[in-house]
Amino acid sequence: ADDTIKIGVLHSLSGTMAISETTLKDTVLMMVDDLNKKGGLLGKKVEAVVVDPASNWPLFAEKARELISKDHVAVVFGCWTSVSRKSVLPVFEELNGLLFYPVQYEGEESSNNVFYTGAAPNQQAIPAVEYLMSKEGGEVKRWVLEGTDYVYPRTTNKILEAFLKSKGVPAEDIKVNYTPFGFSDWQTEVADIKKFASAGKKTAVVSTVNGDANVPFYKELANQGIKATDTPVVAFSVGEEELAGIDTKNLVGHLAAWNYFESVKNSTNDAFIKKWHAFIKNDKRVTNDPMEATYIGFKMWTQAVLQAGTTDVYAVRQAMYGQKVQAPSGFTAVMNTNHHLSKPVMIGEIQANGQFDVVWQTKAPIKADAWSPYLAEDKGKVADWTFPWACGNCTAPKYAAFE
Amino acid sequence: MRRVPLLGPTGWLVFLAAALVAVIVIPVLATVPAEGSALRLPAYLVPLFGKYLCYAILAMALDLIWGYAGILSLGHGAFFALGGYAMGMYLMRQIGTRGVYGNPILPDFMVFLNWQKLPIAWWGFDHFAYAALMALLVPGVLAAALGWFAFRSRVTGVYLSIITQAMTYALLLAFFRNDMGFGGNNGLTDFKEILGYEIQAPSTRLGLYIATAVALGLSFLICRFVVTSRFGRVLLALRDAESRVRFLGYSTTGAKLFVFTLSALLCGLAGALYVPQIGIINPSEFSPGNSIEVAIWVAVGGRGTLVGAILGALVVNFIKTWLTGAAPELWLFALGALFIAVTLAMPHGILGLATQLRRWRGATPAAAVGETAHD
Amino acid sequence: MLTVDAIDLSYGASRILRRVSLTARLGEVTCVLGRNGVGKTSLLRGIFGLQPIAAGRILWNDQPIDKLPPHKRAAAGLALVPQGREIFPRLTVLENLKTGLAAAKGETTIPDEIFELFPVLDKMLHRRGGDLSGGQQQQLAIARALVTRPKCLVLDEPTEGIQPSIIKDIGRVIRLLAERGDMAILLVEQYLDFARELADRFAVMERGEIVVSGNRGELDDEAVQRYLAV
Amino acid sequence: MTEALSTAQLYLDGITVSFDGFKALNALSLVIEPGELRTIIGPNGAGKTTMMDVITGKTRPDSGTALFEGRHDLTRLDEPAIANLGIGRKFQKPTVFENLTVEENLELALKDDRRIRHTLFRRLDDEQAGRLERVLGEIGLMHRRHDLAGLLSHGQKQWLEIGMLLVHDPRLILLDEPVAGMTDAETAATADLITRLAQYHTIVVVEHDMAFVRSLGAKVTVLHEGSVLAEGSIDAVQNHPRVIEVYLGR
Amino acid sequence: MKVFRALILAVLLLVLPLAVRAAGLPDADLAKLVAGLAGDGFDDKIAAIDGLGASGDPRAVAILKALGDGKLAQTENNQVLIESSTGQFADAVTGAAVTPAADPDRIRVNNRLRGHIEGALSRLTLFSPDPQDRLKAATEALHRPSLDGVPALDQALAAERDNTVAAALKLARAAALVRSPDADKSLAAIKELTASSDPQVRALLGEVAGDRGADPKAVAAAKSALAGIDRRLALVELGVNLFQGLSLGSVLLLAAIGLAVTFGVMGVINMAHGEMIMLGAYTTFVVQEAFRAFLPASLFDFYLVVSVPAAFLVAGAVGVALERGIIRFLYGRPLETLLATWGISLILQQLVRSIFGAPNKEVANPSWMTGGFEILGGFTITWNRLVIIGFGFAVLGALVLVLRRTNLGLHMRAVTQNRKMAAVMGIPTDRVDALTFGLGSGIAGMAGVALSQIGNVSPNLGTIYIIDSFMVVVFGGVGSLVGTLAGAMGLGVVNKFLEPFAGAVLGKIFVLVAIIIFIQFRPRGLFALKGRSAEA
Ligand SMILES: Nc1ncnc2c1ncn2[C@@H]1O[C@H](COP(=O)(O)OP(=O)(O)OP(=O)(O)O)[C@@H](O)[C@H]1O
Ligand SMILES: Nc1ncnc2c1ncn2[C@@H]1O[C@H](COP(=O)(O)OP(=O)(O)OP(=O)(O)O)[C@@H](O)[C@H]1O
Ligand SMILES: NC(N)=O
Ligand SMILES: [Mg+2]
Ligand SMILES: [Mg+2]
């Protein structure tokens, strides 16, 4: 009906990704609920259309099409894995839809139809490694890049390798290893890490292990006695939600790099957590970075709609640029014209209670690079969707002639 | 005692009616009535129907070997996926300089992994004819090779099921590996055009859909031809008492190899038609669960009848589409309950139910579709 | 006494048995004869509850048993040597025999007489049932039924595939069991000489019905000619 | 022996088959001449069925020679190849295709080209159709031709299997207990049928029914513990003391 | 102020090592060090920690432990307090109970600090009365060799009575002396290290061997020592691979064992098998939570012992219910069981998701299954794996006994081989069917208990194991428990021997291809039935 605004929620509620994605669906529903309680948007009620793409990548594309063409949603909040995003991307571009993507990812992309509210590599991976190289981080000299074999870890590791080499780390001090999705028997890998770490140089593990594989990975780390003081593991895909599924007693001191931790103290975050607990009716449920990214995305979109006075994609998109949101991280997140955010970077250490202690953070928000300065093929690439560039992947502005 | 006709008179009638709806009525509805009119078929349904029809070919191909020859392959998704990859590789090559990194030869993921040259496996895929050939040949040859070894060694029953499963599982892992050169977990996507037509254009979509419908029709007739021949009888006999067939002088190895390979070819065809309509092919198509699902469609529709397999694929997938949208948190309950209900209430699947009803009303069972399904 | 009282039995739509009545008394051998496909085996299936009966009653010692599940009928003392042997192929000979103990109340051993009757089984105690030759399997099937210490022994063409000397032995045993007086024996047999020699009573079936029955002497050549010839 | 080797329809020499050390066949030698009708008897477990398994390629012997028509080494061929040489078999336990109709069972057994190409395109010709009809009548299953074979009674399956042999028309027919479960009258009819068949075929029959064996009037071979115990006319064999002891009983 | 504090510390650091065995510091000195812990910069804190480590003051141990455990807090006026496990506060120096006005701030530590805390603690505990503590300290010293530590080690060695600890101390001392400027001492130390297989020692010797400036004699000695260590390590690695293979095998075995009953014995293509495992894992979770909620912490370690029968009963009961409600209508129709059990699996997954939520649940290893023990060469044998190997064999053994030695087992097999005839023989087939399916499901549930100890507890748990389970049962030979065992262990070991060369993914691919090829030679699995009975 005309008195409602429909928004799509495209997160897997079944299959392997349900573990992570259901929470994001709930976050969107919480935000919608909140918005409606405050009177809705443009005087209309907001209605969430939830579908289940069931961790099936082609189904993501199909459901995206259905949401836009059949349900005529104004915007879609969705996707977790990069492959699901890649799968829906052509659909959003063809049908001129709008997707808010809330998960840290590999970068190398900037679509006019997507707003990326998760971290790009320069907002997570690089700062984390820099921290470990610092005196405070233990002056790490040797690196194990352990990842799940897919595009996000591959890209991140490629960027990290380039970065480490630029910092003078010799090739023999970098070990890269990939395991498949859902990998569960980590005995050999962890023993290998131990061996690699016993060469006399301070060693750290940079983990881009994703999803289900993390629990057995950490259990094995703990049991084989890899201690944070000797060989810290810094992860980019392990947040509070993942820790909630692991016994952290023996993992204290291992690290994660995000743009938000639940343990951050500020009033926005307190309110966010309170709202979440009230909505989900369970005080034990944690918050995490992708939830915060969803929160930021949702807030920005509502602000942009209000500003534009319409949900029309063209208008909303224009209104998005420069949009600011006071984020639970305690910083103000800003949407840039490359469709990515400026956000702070934080390094947290795992505590016995399943939370992270922030041991380091940036002074100010960092602007996300859609294209990595460390990669040769990205030389000169610019993502800027405003005049004169109007392009996510160009080395020259589209409208240079007008200048 | 002549050869069983390809289809009985009623059978032909049903077949032609279905063909009419699929190839004429639906396309007309998708184009002629004004946009927004009640008669107009929404554009998003066309590729969806196309997908169902691809799945129907896949299900029929599985039924051909499972329902008739008793070979339960739990790896048929692999042949489908290989066909899909062949087509996907062609579509990838058609992207040309429109990719993220603008490389005219190398697909983006190769640029990204610092590959300098196009791997040999990719040669020739810029030609449609070659890709189409490969979409059939690769699954066909793989099936023939696996089948030759397995059937010759008399691997049967669950043992065969498990090696087909191992095959698709191994392929899943292999295709996941970025080092394989097929795009890793992301697979192949972001296609631009096929045979010079823009892939997202409604007319292209419609064309692909019609091609799929025609392919399904032809595949059905081919399968019908096979199962109504004496060879079809040999298959049925094989399913019941394989060794006895051998003592009659039939080479069971040859017979099985023939249908297995034919079936894989049909899967390859289905996969090749699937990819341009869906827009992505990635390793999860190889996942063993997918192949098991195909068996489920067949069982729901009614094993041992080609029409049943088609029906099962259409019905289950339609329900799945509907429920994942309409009841995103409950659809697994509904689908699970459906599977249980079908097994308990309709031992011969949906088609079996139709037969039961007809028998109940006194008509001869197999007449309407002209199928000889003894199961 | 086993009483079959006017039972009907069908497979799906086709009626196989029509109002079949029969009694098998303790201490007697009752023999059922009839051409292929007339319904002899179906009758036994009905008696053992392997196929539901559509009408009629089955009584064992005047207690109705037709509502009981097969294993309860076995517990009541009925034992079957089925047509086609139906031994458990992947159990050893010994294990096959042990399955008979389930219905043998309180008994835990396999009687020695069985091995005296079928010495080959003793020799092959640990061979899998399915590996035995056809005749050996048939012997096993009979032995297995005897292990249950039946009160009513039902045999469906028990001599099929068995060598002549053992057929004679089986005949002797059946006779012996009957003469003990506490067992009813129902024998389905095509082998007329064997049947004639053993039967106290007989019943001839034709297309699902019992057409002639009576005492041993009453089975005349005319009936044989009429109902058993081709 | 070399002469026998080249002229014999079936030539078995020194065949040994053992299962986990148990010798089911023990250096068995047997020669069947073309056109001969031979009955084989012997105690349960003597190895009769195993011998047929060896001839039809189901079981590979541990050692020994098995030649068909002096040329074909049966120990090297697989079952379809042996069947296509012209060896047909009826199994001890009736084995028919339960999910095919009686008629389809027979059609599959028809003597015809068995290659895939042929079976895909082949239609029944008049001659074959006629033969099918005849055999259906002969085995008494005309009225059940469209029924699934699985629904037949035990004895009817036996007949169907014999019918399959008749339409197959192999040169060497192996019958493993063909009259088990038949009435006496049917047994007589079968004996009659076999004697007729024997005019144009080589036949080996295994049976325990001595009346039947006698009525065939053929040479009898007695197997015991995997080798030949005695051979000769039915009378000679029936009076052979060892045969009486191990087989016939007193 | 800051400078001053640092200065004091520096002096203390210089003097204190000589006084390591001194009974303790004057309160004022200790208080100064402790105050340093509440400093703002990490550098200050580190200086204070090192100072405490060198102090030899027994009170320092508790303070440092509290710091490491996050139990050290500071009040607004910089008083440093230790928080007890019951939440009471006490002054860190005096030990006097304190009731702070406001909530005191926890003193934060990071990894760098933790490293120093451990070092300091090891120095302090070098003279602990508990030999276990001393051994730990000696090992710690071995891993952080420094010439400065030698005098302390000498002292400790002189006083040491325990042989094991003494040996460890000697090794630590040698490791520290490798870099001694005195060439003879260094050489002697290298020779002494030859006997060790510790990876740290190996790294140390590697450094010497590769050091061009070093004494050639030392280099030669180091090289020969290295060669010896490497030989030993190669052997150890072989053993470790075997252990890891058995461990993976035992996981496969546990996952498959229940299926060996429902599928192997009963012939039900049980796609819901994985969900039975999942139910077992969730039962473990529930039992754990119950223990946490209702029983004293000291009993927590026993929750797993209770979980095993609980999981057996829960999964078994669900199995019986499914059998009675659905499966029993499908005997003799294996395809339909495939379909129905697939449906069941979807429903169970979603049910658990609805009840417990989609995210993973945390299941902790009890302390006796936590960690592991190091064997030669820094390899660790972890307790949870060891226990699971034993558990796998125990479950299999019990099942074999049930199937082979009991009437129930005989009846189970008879019923599946010929249901009708079994009934005629007097076997209550209904009850046997239900019990068999229940047994298979219950065993799967017990497997879930074990698997919860090494992996995820999530609604998808079952889908992870279902493929492998079928693979193992079929590969081993359907119907053969020995086959299941051999299949599981074979696949596990082969996988683990391939992994170091091929990597995890290729290794697994090779294993799968090997299965395909292997089946060509044994078309009915590893332990196939042969002969006529196989066809029947
Ligand atoms: N499961 C079944 N479904 C349908 N019909 C059946 C079934 N079993 C047997 N019949 C039919 O029932 C009839 C009687 O069969 P039954 O086995 O009782 O005969 P029988 O007298 O024992 O014959 P035989 O002497 O050959 O053993 C036969 O015509 C047979 O075809
Ligand atoms: N796989 C096997 N394992 C062990 N023993 C076997 C196997 N197969 C056959 N046998 C044994 O081989 C012997 C020969 O069996 P065969 O079936 O050839 O006998 P037969 O002469 O046909 O007997 P019958 O007259 O009872 O049919 C039997 O003792 C049988 O138990
Ligand atoms: N973008 C990710 N984490 O896949
Ligand atoms: Mg019968
Ligand atoms: Mg035999």
Short mmCIF file of N, CA, C and O and ligand atoms in Angstrom, two decimals, chain A residues 17 80-83 85 101 103-107 119 150-153 181 208 210 236-237, chain B residues 185, ligand 3:
data_model
loop_
_atom_site.label_atom_id
_atom_site.label_comp_id
_atom_site.label_asym_id
_atom_site.label_seq_id
_atom_site.Cartn_x
_atom_site.Cartn_y
_atom_site.Cartn_z
N MET A 17 25.44 -20.09 6.59
CA MET A 17 25.66 -18.71 6.99
C MET A 17 24.64 -18.21 8.00
O MET A 17 24.77 -17.11 8.54
N TRP A 80 26.33 -11.32 3.45
CA TRP A 80 27.46 -11.40 4.36
C TRP A 80 28.70 -11.77 3.55
O TRP A 80 29.63 -10.99 3.44
N THR A 81 28.68 -12.94 2.96
CA THR A 81 29.88 -13.34 2.22
C THR A 81 30.02 -12.50 0.96
O THR A 81 29.05 -12.00 0.41
N SER A 82 31.25 -12.39 0.54
CA SER A 82 31.52 -11.62 -0.66
C SER A 82 30.86 -12.25 -1.87
O SER A 82 30.40 -11.56 -2.77
N VAL A 83 30.83 -13.58 -1.87
CA VAL A 83 30.29 -14.22 -3.06
C VAL A 83 28.80 -13.93 -3.17
O VAL A 83 28.27 -13.73 -4.26
N ARG A 85 27.43 -11.19 -2.29
CA ARG A 85 27.35 -9.82 -2.79
C ARG A 85 27.64 -9.79 -4.28
O ARG A 85 26.95 -9.14 -5.05
N TYR A 101 25.53 -3.12 2.49
CA TYR A 101 26.32 -4.33 2.78
C TYR A 101 27.15 -4.10 4.04
O TYR A 101 28.00 -3.21 4.08
N VAL A 103 29.35 -5.93 6.03
CA VAL A 103 30.40 -6.81 6.53
C VAL A 103 31.76 -6.37 5.99
O VAL A 103 31.87 -5.92 4.86
N GLN A 104 32.77 -6.54 6.81
CA GLN A 104 34.12 -6.24 6.36
C GLN A 104 34.43 -7.10 5.16
O GLN A 104 34.01 -8.26 5.08
N TYR A 105 35.13 -6.54 4.20
CA TYR A 105 35.35 -7.30 2.96
C TYR A 105 36.65 -6.90 2.33
O TYR A 105 37.41 -6.09 2.85
N GLU A 106 36.89 -7.44 1.14
CA GLU A 106 38.21 -7.31 0.53
C GLU A 106 38.42 -6.01 -0.25
O GLU A 106 39.50 -5.76 -0.75
N GLY A 107 37.37 -5.21 -0.41
CA GLY A 107 37.53 -4.02 -1.23
C GLY A 107 37.53 -4.36 -2.70
O GLY A 107 36.89 -5.32 -3.12
N ALA A 119 34.15 -2.81 6.96
CA ALA A 119 35.48 -2.26 6.77
C ALA A 119 36.08 -2.70 5.45
O ALA A 119 35.83 -3.80 4.96
N TYR A 150 38.98 -18.20 0.01
CA TYR A 150 38.06 -17.50 -0.88
C TYR A 150 38.50 -16.07 -1.02
O TYR A 150 39.58 -15.69 -0.54
N VAL A 151 37.70 -15.28 -1.68
CA VAL A 151 38.23 -14.03 -2.19
C VAL A 151 38.61 -13.05 -1.08
O VAL A 151 39.63 -12.38 -1.16
N TYR A 152 37.84 -13.00 -0.01
CA TYR A 152 38.14 -12.01 1.01
C TYR A 152 39.50 -12.27 1.66
O TYR A 152 40.36 -11.37 1.70
N PRO A 153 39.76 -13.48 2.14
CA PRO A 153 41.09 -13.74 2.70
C PRO A 153 42.20 -13.61 1.66
O PRO A 153 43.27 -13.07 1.95
N PHE A 181 36.23 -23.77 3.42
CA PHE A 181 35.10 -23.40 4.28
C PHE A 181 34.72 -24.56 5.18
O PHE A 181 34.73 -25.71 4.76
N THR A 208 42.30 -14.81 8.68
CA THR A 208 41.11 -14.46 7.93
C THR A 208 40.25 -15.71 7.77
O THR A 208 39.55 -15.89 6.80
N ASN A 210 37.19 -17.84 8.27
CA ASN A 210 35.81 -17.35 8.33
C ASN A 210 34.84 -18.43 8.75
O ASN A 210 35.01 -19.60 8.45
N PHE A 236 40.18 -11.18 11.77
CA PHE A 236 39.34 -10.13 11.19
C PHE A 236 37.90 -10.60 11.03
O PHE A 236 37.06 -9.88 10.52
N SER A 237 37.64 -11.81 11.38
CA SER A 237 36.28 -12.29 11.20
C SER A 237 35.74 -12.90 12.48
O SER A 237 34.77 -13.63 12.45
N ASN B 185 35.83 -19.64 -4.84
CA ASN B 185 34.52 -19.62 -4.20
C ASN B 185 33.52 -18.73 -4.93
O ASN B 185 32.35 -19.02 -5.03
N1 LIG F 3 33.31 -10.29 3.16
C1 LIG F 3 33.47 -11.47 3.79
N2 LIG F 3 33.86 -11.49 5.06
O1 LIG F 3 33.31 -12.47 3.18
#
